[in-house]
Amino acid sequence: MTRTTELSRRTLLTTAAIGGAATIAMPGLLRAQAPAIKVGILQPVTGALAYDGQQGQIGAEAAIKAINEAGGIKSMGGAKLQMVFGDARSTPEGGTAEVERMQAEGVVAIVGGFASPICLAASQAAARYDLPYIVDVGVADSIVTRGLKNTFRFGPGFGTVTKTALDNLSKLNDAAGKPAKTVVLVHEDGLFGSGMAKLMQAELPKRGFEVLDTIAHPTPSRDMSNVALQIRAKNPDLVIPSSYYGEFALLARTMQQQRIKPKGIYAVLNGAASNFRFVKEFQDAAQFVMDCNHWHDPRKPVAEALRKQVEASGKFWTYNIPLNYSCVQLLADALETAGSGDKAKLTEALTASTFAGHIMPYGPTKFVNGQNEGGAPVNTQVQGADIKVIFPTDFADAKPIFPVPA
Amino acid sequence: MFAPDIILAAVLNGLMTGSVYALIALGLTLVYGVLHIINFAHGATLTAAMFAVYVAHTVFKLDPYIALFIVTPLFFGLGYGVQRFIIGPASHGEDRNILLVTLGLSILIENAMLAIFRSDTRSIDVAYAFSSIDLGFTFLALPRVLAFGVALLVALLLGLLLTRTDTGKAIRAVAREKTGAALAGIDVAHIYAVTFGLGAACVAIAACLLMPTFYVTPRAGNAFVLVAFTIVVLGGMGSIPGALLGALFIGVVESLCGLFFGESLGQIGIFLIFILVLLVRPTGLFGARA
């Protein structure tokens, strides 16, 4: 069926008259409006990773809103950012399909991806069009070691996070008079948890810790009683878990039921330990749990204001929000420098970026082979009803409580 | 090698996990025994029931054990309605149609839960979730001990209902000979719907017992239902004692295999036992001989 639109003489005259009157009434407005800049925001908002994707989307949207309200991209005549959203559906294929669509819709760059497999595939797809791609989370180091000129990771990768985690653990233990000597590792048996455990097994003994046991568990897990039993049998000073939210929440709860009280729970990139939902729903079990993860800079007023705004809307504050907020800010800064939506100029601006106006605990951005050398994780600890930053000490908003009170 | 007290603690944990498997498997085996269909929507029903308990707790401030008395009849009604007005009419008497309808329902329910609750992991915090019974060598979480007791009670009540009540006798009659039962004046469509309702009620009880210690996501039910399918076949399809004992057995096997071979390999034990039983006794432990 073909649909034709007929424009009557009367409609045409009326429209022209209204348009003319509006032009006379608001001449400044028409002249000032630069065309909107389309920005691709890619997140998995359906499927297994949907919660993380939804959180990332909150951060990106808030940044776009703030940038537009502050006058848009000034070097481009105050052009506003316009979000083109893509749902990666929690799969690399989904991410790739959305990159193709966004490219067809004319985006100048893409921000997001969340999971490593999605970031790997989506940035590769974007590379075919020389489309700048800013990775928000994706910790796999292979994302930035493939030599792709279009891919930039703002946050720290897996290697940096683990190294920082171990360094800080040593400092923490030394400062407390070395109360922890033995460790039990608990990890999910996928790529993330197994990789982490392998690295820990190799690195912990070098730093004076004895690994008593390494316990792998599947995701999802229906029951953590056996894991707790084994921890109880080994009676370690420290438990280091690397699991997703549900399993860690189950483990923390089961350990409490079983009255297992190590000197500390020190998580690395854990799905729950720096999540306010966990703190709210498991107040007792969450107490004093430490994590080494992405987190905002508590000294920055914009970060704290954003956190209050998110919490006032009834949502939980997670690291995805400030990371995506900062990534969009980074892109806006690069657009400001480039003064154009041209992909090559934008890539050049990102490569040379020294952006410092973000809300993360990083210094000015410095990309080396697409990795922001300034990106670093922090250590957090659940204290009361809050998650506090305990390391690095120069911007920590609380002192670590270690060993935890018996 | 583990100390005997750890092994004993693992056995007790297995029994308690198995009791929740039992409730889920009871519903599944009942529906299979009477309607002769495998209900693919069973896992999604469990998820929906867990969300119902979550809503009852967060919105209406109801304790999961109080919610049991509301969620269970509610899910019986829903199960009745779904069989009577959706599955029954859509099947046109063909088993394969029923399978596809239940599969479709499961996709529909999961996506509806995703749309309403999004994919966030949710749990409820009740004061007694951390209470444990001290046995000296181990602690048993109170909610899990309660789940064990309730599961045994439900299995007993279900057994009594099937053997001592008119509805139960009608269910058994329909299960054995549908046409004969219809000729004797039994409303087969009604009995089918009652059975489906009972299946849904069983998972609703399981949901109430799980929520004090477990979490819910739009796919949470699937973590349990594959095991439940295994238990139904292992115990003998359609057998109530088979589902109960099979579930407790599987719970212990899973727990011990997890302890000895690692958590990730715990489930291998389930399937090894399953294959072994099918090789030796194809009708399952309590199944009627063909």
PDB file of C-alpha atoms in Angstrom, chain B residues 169-262:
ATOM      1  CA  LYS B 169      -9.585 -40.109  43.764  1.00  0.00           C
ATOM      2  CA  ALA B 170     -10.913 -38.236  40.722  1.00  0.00           C
ATOM      3  CA  ILE B 171      -7.365 -37.040  39.940  1.00  0.00           C
ATOM      4  CA  ARG B 172      -6.069 -40.598  40.143  1.00  0.00           C
ATOM      5  CA  ALA B 173      -8.954 -41.882  38.044  1.00  0.00           C
ATOM      6  CA  VAL B 174      -8.305 -39.270  35.339  1.00  0.00           C
ATOM      7  CA  ALA B 175      -4.594 -40.020  35.480  1.00  0.00           C
ATOM      8  CA  ARG B 176      -5.209 -43.711  34.884  1.00  0.00           C
ATOM      9  CA  GLU B 177      -8.055 -43.680  32.371  1.00  0.00           C
ATOM     10  CA  LYS B 178      -9.301 -40.339  31.124  1.00  0.00           C
ATOM     11  CA  THR B 179     -12.162 -41.631  29.007  1.00  0.00           C
ATOM     12  CA  GLY B 180     -13.372 -44.030  31.673  1.00  0.00           C
ATOM     13  CA  ALA B 181     -13.317 -41.276  34.269  1.00  0.00           C
ATOM     14  CA  ALA B 182     -15.299 -38.998  31.971  1.00  0.00           C
ATOM     15  CA  LEU B 183     -17.877 -41.779  31.451  1.00  0.00           C
ATOM     16  CA  ALA B 184     -18.143 -42.121  35.237  1.00  0.00           C
ATOM     17  CA  GLY B 185     -19.195 -38.478  35.392  1.00  0.00           C
ATOM     18  CA  ILE B 186     -15.876 -36.872  36.316  1.00  0.00           C
ATOM     19  CA  ASP B 187     -15.325 -33.437  34.788  1.00  0.00           C
ATOM     20  CA  VAL B 188     -11.951 -34.114  33.198  1.00  0.00           C
ATOM     21  CA  ALA B 189     -11.252 -30.475  32.232  1.00  0.00           C
ATOM     22  CA  HIS B 190     -11.903 -29.423  35.828  1.00  0.00           C
ATOM     23  CA  ILE B 191      -9.655 -32.141  37.260  1.00  0.00           C
ATOM     24  CA  TYR B 192      -6.877 -31.236  34.821  1.00  0.00           C
ATOM     25  CA  ALA B 193      -7.125 -27.618  35.947  1.00  0.00           C
ATOM     26  CA  VAL B 194      -7.154 -28.619  39.642  1.00  0.00           C
ATOM     27  CA  THR B 195      -4.017 -30.697  39.089  1.00  0.00           C
ATOM     28  CA  PHE B 196      -2.263 -27.866  37.288  1.00  0.00           C
ATOM     29  CA  GLY B 197      -3.337 -25.559  40.105  1.00  0.00           C
ATOM     30  CA  LEU B 198      -1.847 -27.936  42.687  1.00  0.00           C
ATOM     31  CA  GLY B 199       1.408 -27.978  40.707  1.00  0.00           C
ATOM     32  CA  ALA B 200       1.540 -24.183  40.774  1.00  0.00           C
ATOM     33  CA  ALA B 201       0.653 -24.159  44.488  1.00  0.00           C
ATOM     34  CA  CYS B 202       3.623 -26.462  45.217  1.00  0.00           C
ATOM     35  CA  VAL B 203       6.081 -24.080  43.539  1.00  0.00           C
ATOM     36  CA  ALA B 204       4.444 -21.166  45.358  1.00  0.00           C
ATOM     37  CA  ILE B 205       5.199 -22.885  48.680  1.00  0.00           C
ATOM     38  CA  ALA B 206       8.753 -23.542  47.485  1.00  0.00           C
ATOM     39  CA  ALA B 207       9.090 -19.843  46.626  1.00  0.00           C
ATOM     40  CA  CYS B 208       7.959 -18.800  50.121  1.00  0.00           C
ATOM     41  CA  LEU B 209      10.492 -21.171  51.695  1.00  0.00           C
ATOM     42  CA  LEU B 210      13.308 -20.089  49.375  1.00  0.00           C
ATOM     43  CA  MET B 211      13.028 -16.335  49.610  1.00  0.00           C
ATOM     44  CA  PRO B 212      14.313 -15.889  53.182  1.00  0.00           C
ATOM     45  CA  THR B 213      17.680 -17.319  52.068  1.00  0.00           C
ATOM     46  CA  PHE B 214      17.754 -17.025  48.283  1.00  0.00           C
ATOM     47  CA  TYR B 215      17.506 -14.215  45.740  1.00  0.00           C
ATOM     48  CA  VAL B 216      15.278 -13.683  42.741  1.00  0.00           C
ATOM     49  CA  THR B 217      15.959 -12.517  39.189  1.00  0.00           C
ATOM     50  CA  PRO B 218      13.712 -13.009  36.131  1.00  0.00           C
ATOM     51  CA  ARG B 219      15.580 -16.257  35.424  1.00  0.00           C
ATOM     52  CA  ALA B 220      15.997 -17.516  38.988  1.00  0.00           C
ATOM     53  CA  GLY B 221      13.496 -20.376  38.615  1.00  0.00           C
ATOM     54  CA  ASN B 222      15.556 -22.013  35.886  1.00  0.00           C
ATOM     55  CA  ALA B 223      18.332 -22.759  38.379  1.00  0.00           C
ATOM     56  CA  PHE B 224      15.998 -25.220  40.093  1.00  0.00           C
ATOM     57  CA  VAL B 225      13.811 -26.584  37.382  1.00  0.00           C
ATOM     58  CA  LEU B 226      16.412 -28.616  35.470  1.00  0.00           C
ATOM     59  CA  VAL B 227      17.198 -30.485  38.677  1.00  0.00           C
ATOM     60  CA  ALA B 228      13.474 -30.935  39.259  1.00  0.00           C
ATOM     61  CA  PHE B 229      13.070 -32.513  35.802  1.00  0.00           C
ATOM     62  CA  THR B 230      15.880 -34.922  36.636  1.00  0.00           C
ATOM     63  CA  ILE B 231      14.294 -35.793  39.970  1.00  0.00           C
ATOM     64  CA  VAL B 232      10.912 -36.482  38.360  1.00  0.00           C
ATOM     65  CA  VAL B 233      12.455 -38.977  35.940  1.00  0.00           C
ATOM     66  CA  LEU B 234      14.713 -40.453  38.615  1.00  0.00           C
ATOM     67  CA  GLY B 235      11.910 -40.920  41.131  1.00  0.00           C
ATOM     68  CA  GLY B 236       9.550 -42.392  38.517  1.00  0.00           C
ATOM     69  CA  MET B 237       7.419 -40.037  36.473  1.00  0.00           C
ATOM     70  CA  GLY B 238       4.190 -39.238  38.272  1.00  0.00           C
ATOM     71  CA  SER B 239       5.262 -40.743  41.591  1.00  0.00           C
ATOM     72  CA  ILE B 240       4.839 -38.563  44.712  1.00  0.00           C
ATOM     73  CA  PRO B 241       7.119 -40.627  47.028  1.00  0.00           C
ATOM     74  CA  GLY B 242       9.566 -40.901  44.128  1.00  0.00           C
ATOM     75  CA  ALA B 243       9.735 -37.108  43.787  1.00  0.00           C
ATOM     76  CA  LEU B 244      10.243 -36.622  47.529  1.00  0.00           C
ATOM     77  CA  LEU B 245      12.867 -39.302  48.068  1.00  0.00           C
ATOM     78  CA  GLY B 246      14.512 -38.641  44.704  1.00  0.00           C
ATOM     79  CA  ALA B 247      14.857 -34.961  45.594  1.00  0.00           C
ATOM     80  CA  LEU B 248      16.383 -35.624  49.003  1.00  0.00           C
ATOM     81  CA  PHE B 249      18.745 -38.151  47.438  1.00  0.00           C
ATOM     82  CA  ILE B 250      19.777 -35.723  44.680  1.00  0.00           C
ATOM     83  CA  GLY B 251      20.276 -32.962  47.236  1.00  0.00           C
ATOM     84  CA  VAL B 252      22.712 -35.139  49.189  1.00  0.00           C
ATOM     85  CA  VAL B 253      24.520 -36.385  46.047  1.00  0.00           C
ATOM     86  CA  GLU B 254      24.946 -32.827  44.812  1.00  0.00           C
ATOM     87  CA  SER B 255      26.221 -31.655  48.165  1.00  0.00           C
ATOM     88  CA  LEU B 256      28.736 -34.470  48.592  1.00  0.00           C
ATOM     89  CA  CYS B 257      29.976 -34.280  44.996  1.00  0.00           C
ATOM     90  CA  GLY B 258      30.386 -30.531  45.458  1.00  0.00           C
ATOM     91  CA  LEU B 259      32.393 -31.135  48.594  1.00  0.00           C
ATOM     92  CA  PHE B 260      34.662 -33.812  47.166  1.00  0.00           C
ATOM     93  CA  PHE B 261      35.007 -32.785  43.508  1.00  0.00           C
ATOM     94  CA  GLY B 262      34.471 -29.018  43.767  1.00  0.00           C
TER      95      GLY B 262
END
